[in-house]
């Protein structure tokens, strides 16, 4: 973990937030390379969910959330962790995360601490004027269920997917970006006909494993955890967690829950007409029936299968898998990030062999511009004049190829391509370069 943290800071993937004022615990900023990698990861998820499935729609809902949403969802009552104080050191911990240095006899009895952040909405500050920062993106998918159904005419099964910030006032944020107070989730709520839920749940578990594999997180680093009944969240009929071998231990990367009809049932009006199976509180505030009429004209509350992944945890897992130290001939080491090309923050670096040769520099800029227009992501023009140093830097940040423009390029319009993973160098004509790079990045 220390090596990853150091690489992230040194190369501009991740910084401590508000660093110049001593930071803010459990909050991080993504730097120039971090934002690219993060965007690429989110794009891979969005493409696989929304563009590859005609029955999944996207959504971008608000972060500020009406308290009623989180009252009926059960968060006000249950979204808490047990908190203990250590009378000796004066610090507070989540009950299961007390450090060894604190003695048992110094700890207070645990009490429940709600993890939701509140903020004030509007110019008057009183008990009624607050809103929550959403603790998960899911709830606004449920509250928009009817809007999406009415505007897209979807029939079951169909999904609504969303990527966005979530906030949790974690008692003990820890392990770099693994447990933080501000993070992003990639969540799909997949609405299905009751009775088909168990089979569809299993198929989503498999889909999500396949997807992580395509992002460079292999099965050998993953375990599935069947969450036992006593640990299930209040809404869950069954949950399977994808557990990943993070540098600090095996922990949850993504949860795939069968939320049954709990959420739509909880947020619905006229609940008595809906034959809701989950245990829901009476809803006196909703103005919408969150159900679908079947062919017989009966109202059915769909069941929900929810794959919910954390962007930061995905980022950390991908970085951890990609990070390698290779021993080279001559006893030297090279640090290389073997990222999948579609995730790499920089897709290619175009490097003039001679920093001050006008013709070479000019051609390098033309090549950079030609490749940038392909829309594959960031292509860098890098005029350091030191090819070896540039290669080392781009190995370390995971750039799949470096393209060197040299004197031969001026004569025959070809360039040298240096591959990150094999370090092999080959000659490609500038005419064929675009196809070469497209193939490489999309492979
Ligand atoms: N809507 C369901 C839900 O929010 P969750 O298991 O609480 O379920 C889903 O969260 C995912 O969000 C987790 O698998 C994890 O990847 C990520 N996550 C949750 N809390 C987090 C935190 N404090 N820091 C970073 N990621 C977090």
mmCIF file of C-alpha atoms in Angstrom, residues 76-238:
data_model
loop_
_atom_site.group_PDB
_atom_site.id
_atom_site.type_symbol
_atom_site.label_atom_id
_atom_site.label_comp_id
_atom_site.label_asym_id
_atom_site.label_seq_id
_atom_site.Cartn_x
_atom_site.Cartn_y
_atom_site.Cartn_z
ATOM 1 C CA UNK A 76 -32.491 7.528 9.231
ATOM 2 C CA UNK A 77 -33.221 4.616 11.486
ATOM 3 C CA UNK A 78 -30.625 2.056 10.523
ATOM 4 C CA UNK A 79 -27.693 3.600 8.643
ATOM 5 C CA UNK A 80 -25.388 3.689 11.621
ATOM 6 C CA UNK A 81 -22.280 2.048 13.006
ATOM 7 C CA UNK A 82 -21.508 1.243 16.655
ATOM 8 C CA UNK A 83 -19.197 3.879 18.096
ATOM 9 C CA UNK A 84 -16.992 3.608 21.192
ATOM 10 C CA UNK A 85 -14.847 6.182 23.003
ATOM 11 C CA UNK A 86 -11.468 5.342 24.436
ATOM 12 C CA UNK A 87 -11.230 7.081 27.825
ATOM 13 C CA UNK A 88 -7.464 6.770 27.789
ATOM 14 C CA UNK A 89 -6.536 8.359 24.432
ATOM 15 C CA UNK A 90 -9.744 10.375 24.020
ATOM 16 C CA UNK A 91 -10.369 9.096 20.471
ATOM 17 C CA UNK A 92 -13.498 7.537 18.975
ATOM 18 C CA UNK A 93 -13.584 4.339 16.946
ATOM 19 C CA UNK A 94 -15.968 2.051 15.163
ATOM 20 C CA UNK A 95 -16.451 -0.824 17.605
ATOM 21 C CA UNK A 96 -14.815 -3.370 15.283
ATOM 22 C CA UNK A 97 -11.873 -1.093 14.447
ATOM 23 C CA UNK A 98 -10.426 -0.238 17.861
ATOM 24 C CA UNK A 99 -6.601 -0.288 17.676
ATOM 25 C CA UNK A 100 -4.727 -2.770 19.876
ATOM 26 C CA UNK A 101 -3.205 0.035 21.943
ATOM 27 C CA UNK A 102 -6.610 0.843 23.505
ATOM 28 C CA UNK A 103 -7.430 -1.424 26.426
ATOM 29 C CA UNK A 104 -10.882 -2.996 26.641
ATOM 30 C CA UNK A 105 -11.499 -1.555 30.126
ATOM 31 C CA UNK A 106 -10.935 1.987 28.739
ATOM 32 C CA UNK A 107 -13.743 1.695 26.172
ATOM 33 C CA UNK A 108 -17.267 3.033 26.645
ATOM 34 C CA UNK A 109 -20.342 0.966 25.811
ATOM 35 C CA UNK A 110 -21.040 1.134 22.043
ATOM 36 C CA UNK A 111 -23.707 3.544 20.859
ATOM 37 C CA UNK A 112 -25.155 3.946 17.364
ATOM 38 C CA UNK A 113 -23.749 6.768 15.221
ATOM 39 C CA UNK A 114 -25.669 7.705 12.046
ATOM 40 C CA UNK A 115 -23.307 8.036 9.088
ATOM 41 C CA UNK A 116 -25.328 10.499 7.029
ATOM 42 C CA UNK A 117 -24.084 14.061 6.502
ATOM 43 C CA UNK A 118 -26.627 16.847 6.902
ATOM 44 C CA UNK A 119 -26.505 20.291 5.397
ATOM 45 C CA UNK A 120 -28.771 23.298 5.458
ATOM 46 C CA UNK A 121 -30.884 24.229 2.474
ATOM 47 C CA UNK A 122 -31.978 27.858 2.029
ATOM 48 C CA UNK A 123 -31.327 30.917 4.170
ATOM 49 C CA UNK A 124 -33.155 29.767 7.316
ATOM 50 C CA UNK A 125 -31.346 27.357 9.577
ATOM 51 C CA UNK A 126 -33.656 25.286 11.730
ATOM 52 C CA UNK A 127 -34.607 21.658 12.360
ATOM 53 C CA UNK A 128 -36.822 21.549 9.281
ATOM 54 C CA UNK A 129 -34.528 23.199 6.750
ATOM 55 C CA UNK A 130 -31.964 20.466 6.389
ATOM 56 C CA UNK A 131 -31.216 18.004 3.609
ATOM 57 C CA UNK A 132 -28.944 14.980 3.546
ATOM 58 C CA UNK A 133 -25.987 14.423 1.283
ATOM 59 C CA UNK A 134 -26.958 11.082 -0.217
ATOM 60 C CA UNK A 135 -25.221 8.079 1.386
ATOM 61 C CA UNK A 136 -25.815 5.960 -1.751
ATOM 62 C CA UNK A 137 -26.893 6.856 -5.267
ATOM 63 C CA UNK A 138 -29.582 4.167 -5.258
ATOM 64 C CA UNK A 139 -32.399 5.994 -3.490
ATOM 65 C CA UNK A 140 -32.882 8.643 -6.166
ATOM 66 C CA UNK A 141 -33.097 5.865 -8.729
ATOM 67 C CA UNK A 142 -36.079 4.500 -6.814
ATOM 68 C CA UNK A 143 -37.701 7.920 -6.413
ATOM 69 C CA UNK A 144 -37.298 8.488 -10.179
ATOM 70 C CA UNK A 145 -38.683 5.059 -11.066
ATOM 71 C CA UNK A 146 -42.015 6.369 -12.350
ATOM 72 C CA UNK A 147 -40.416 9.298 -14.197
ATOM 73 C CA UNK A 148 -38.155 6.929 -16.114
ATOM 74 C CA UNK A 149 -40.896 4.394 -16.810
ATOM 75 C CA UNK A 150 -43.256 7.098 -18.064
ATOM 76 C CA UNK A 151 -40.655 8.764 -20.250
ATOM 77 C CA UNK A 152 -39.066 5.642 -21.733
ATOM 78 C CA UNK A 153 -41.956 3.114 -21.810
ATOM 79 C CA UNK A 154 -39.771 0.392 -20.363
ATOM 80 C CA UNK A 155 -41.134 -3.051 -19.580
ATOM 81 C CA UNK A 156 -39.694 -5.554 -17.094
ATOM 82 C CA UNK A 157 -36.912 -6.495 -16.818
ATOM 83 C CA UNK A 158 -35.105 -3.186 -17.168
ATOM 84 C CA UNK A 159 -32.528 -1.193 -15.275
ATOM 85 C CA UNK A 160 -31.619 2.327 -14.257
ATOM 86 C CA UNK A 161 -27.919 2.984 -13.751
ATOM 87 C CA UNK A 162 -26.134 5.861 -12.138
ATOM 88 C CA UNK A 163 -22.602 6.946 -11.276
ATOM 89 C CA UNK A 164 -22.077 9.647 -8.703
ATOM 90 C CA UNK A 165 -20.870 10.876 -5.366
ATOM 91 C CA UNK A 166 -21.992 9.399 -2.079
ATOM 92 C CA UNK A 167 -21.110 10.665 1.380
ATOM 93 C CA UNK A 168 -20.702 8.758 4.629
ATOM 94 C CA UNK A 169 -19.371 10.158 7.852
ATOM 95 C CA UNK A 170 -17.257 7.059 8.469
ATOM 96 C CA UNK A 171 -16.115 6.866 12.093
ATOM 97 C CA UNK A 172 -12.670 5.624 11.130
ATOM 98 C CA UNK A 173 -11.799 6.262 7.470
ATOM 99 C CA UNK A 174 -8.746 4.185 6.624
ATOM 100 C CA UNK A 175 -6.543 2.395 4.140
ATOM 101 C CA UNK A 176 -5.991 5.264 1.713
ATOM 102 C CA UNK A 177 -9.005 5.548 -0.643
ATOM 103 C CA UNK A 178 -10.539 2.254 0.497
ATOM 104 C CA UNK A 179 -12.774 3.713 3.206
ATOM 105 C CA UNK A 180 -13.404 7.409 2.738
ATOM 106 C CA UNK A 181 -16.087 9.933 3.615
ATOM 107 C CA UNK A 182 -16.675 11.184 0.076
ATOM 108 C CA UNK A 183 -16.596 8.656 -2.750
ATOM 109 C CA UNK A 184 -18.307 7.619 -5.951
ATOM 110 C CA UNK A 185 -20.555 4.687 -6.595
ATOM 111 C CA UNK A 186 -21.502 2.929 -9.817
ATOM 112 C CA UNK A 187 -24.931 1.495 -9.136
ATOM 113 C CA UNK A 188 -27.450 -0.375 -11.205
ATOM 114 C CA UNK A 189 -30.988 -0.999 -10.004
ATOM 115 C CA UNK A 190 -32.327 -3.781 -12.196
ATOM 116 C CA UNK A 191 -36.106 -4.186 -11.926
ATOM 117 C CA UNK A 192 -37.454 -7.678 -12.504
ATOM 118 C CA UNK A 193 -40.677 -9.669 -12.309
ATOM 119 C CA UNK A 194 -40.945 -11.204 -8.799
ATOM 120 C CA UNK A 195 -40.093 -14.881 -9.055
ATOM 121 C CA UNK A 196 -37.377 -14.304 -11.658
ATOM 122 C CA UNK A 197 -35.210 -12.431 -9.142
ATOM 123 C CA UNK A 198 -33.078 -15.311 -7.888
ATOM 124 C CA UNK A 199 -31.923 -16.452 -11.313
ATOM 125 C CA UNK A 200 -31.270 -12.901 -12.508
ATOM 126 C CA UNK A 201 -29.359 -12.184 -9.301
ATOM 127 C CA UNK A 202 -27.000 -15.086 -10.031
ATOM 128 C CA UNK A 203 -26.464 -13.976 -13.600
ATOM 129 C CA UNK A 204 -25.543 -10.442 -12.457
ATOM 130 C CA UNK A 205 -22.948 -11.876 -10.068
ATOM 131 C CA UNK A 206 -21.327 -13.629 -13.024
ATOM 132 C CA UNK A 207 -21.596 -10.525 -15.247
ATOM 133 C CA UNK A 208 -19.911 -8.385 -12.655
ATOM 134 C CA UNK A 209 -17.046 -10.871 -12.191
ATOM 135 C CA UNK A 210 -16.513 -10.920 -15.960
ATOM 136 C CA UNK A 211 -16.514 -7.124 -16.053
ATOM 137 C CA UNK A 212 -13.913 -6.764 -13.289
ATOM 138 C CA UNK A 213 -11.819 -9.287 -15.136
ATOM 139 C CA UNK A 214 -11.905 -7.101 -18.242
ATOM 140 C CA UNK A 215 -10.685 -4.181 -16.119
ATOM 141 C CA UNK A 216 -7.628 -6.182 -15.044
ATOM 142 C CA UNK A 217 -8.909 -7.581 -11.746
ATOM 143 C CA UNK A 218 -8.550 -11.350 -12.182
ATOM 144 C CA UNK A 219 -10.547 -14.117 -10.495
ATOM 145 C CA UNK A 220 -7.477 -15.272 -8.587
ATOM 146 C CA UNK A 221 -7.591 -12.033 -6.564
ATOM 147 C CA UNK A 222 -11.328 -12.277 -5.893
ATOM 148 C CA UNK A 223 -13.524 -14.249 -3.513
ATOM 149 C CA UNK A 224 -17.295 -14.307 -3.373
ATOM 150 C CA UNK A 225 -18.859 -13.791 0.041
ATOM 151 C CA UNK A 226 -22.392 -14.981 0.649
ATOM 152 C CA UNK A 227 -23.546 -12.477 3.267
ATOM 153 C CA UNK A 228 -25.134 -14.470 6.123
ATOM 154 C CA UNK A 229 -28.726 -13.652 7.085
ATOM 155 C CA UNK A 230 -27.765 -11.969 10.342
ATOM 156 C CA UNK A 231 -25.435 -9.563 8.489
ATOM 157 C CA UNK A 232 -27.843 -8.649 5.682
ATOM 158 C CA UNK A 233 -28.856 -4.992 5.302
ATOM 159 C CA UNK A 234 -32.459 -4.268 6.296
ATOM 160 C CA UNK A 235 -33.564 -4.231 2.628
ATOM 161 C CA UNK A 236 -31.813 -7.349 1.431
ATOM 162 C CA UNK A 237 -33.247 -10.761 0.617
ATOM 163 C CA UNK A 238 -29.762 -11.986 -0.355
#
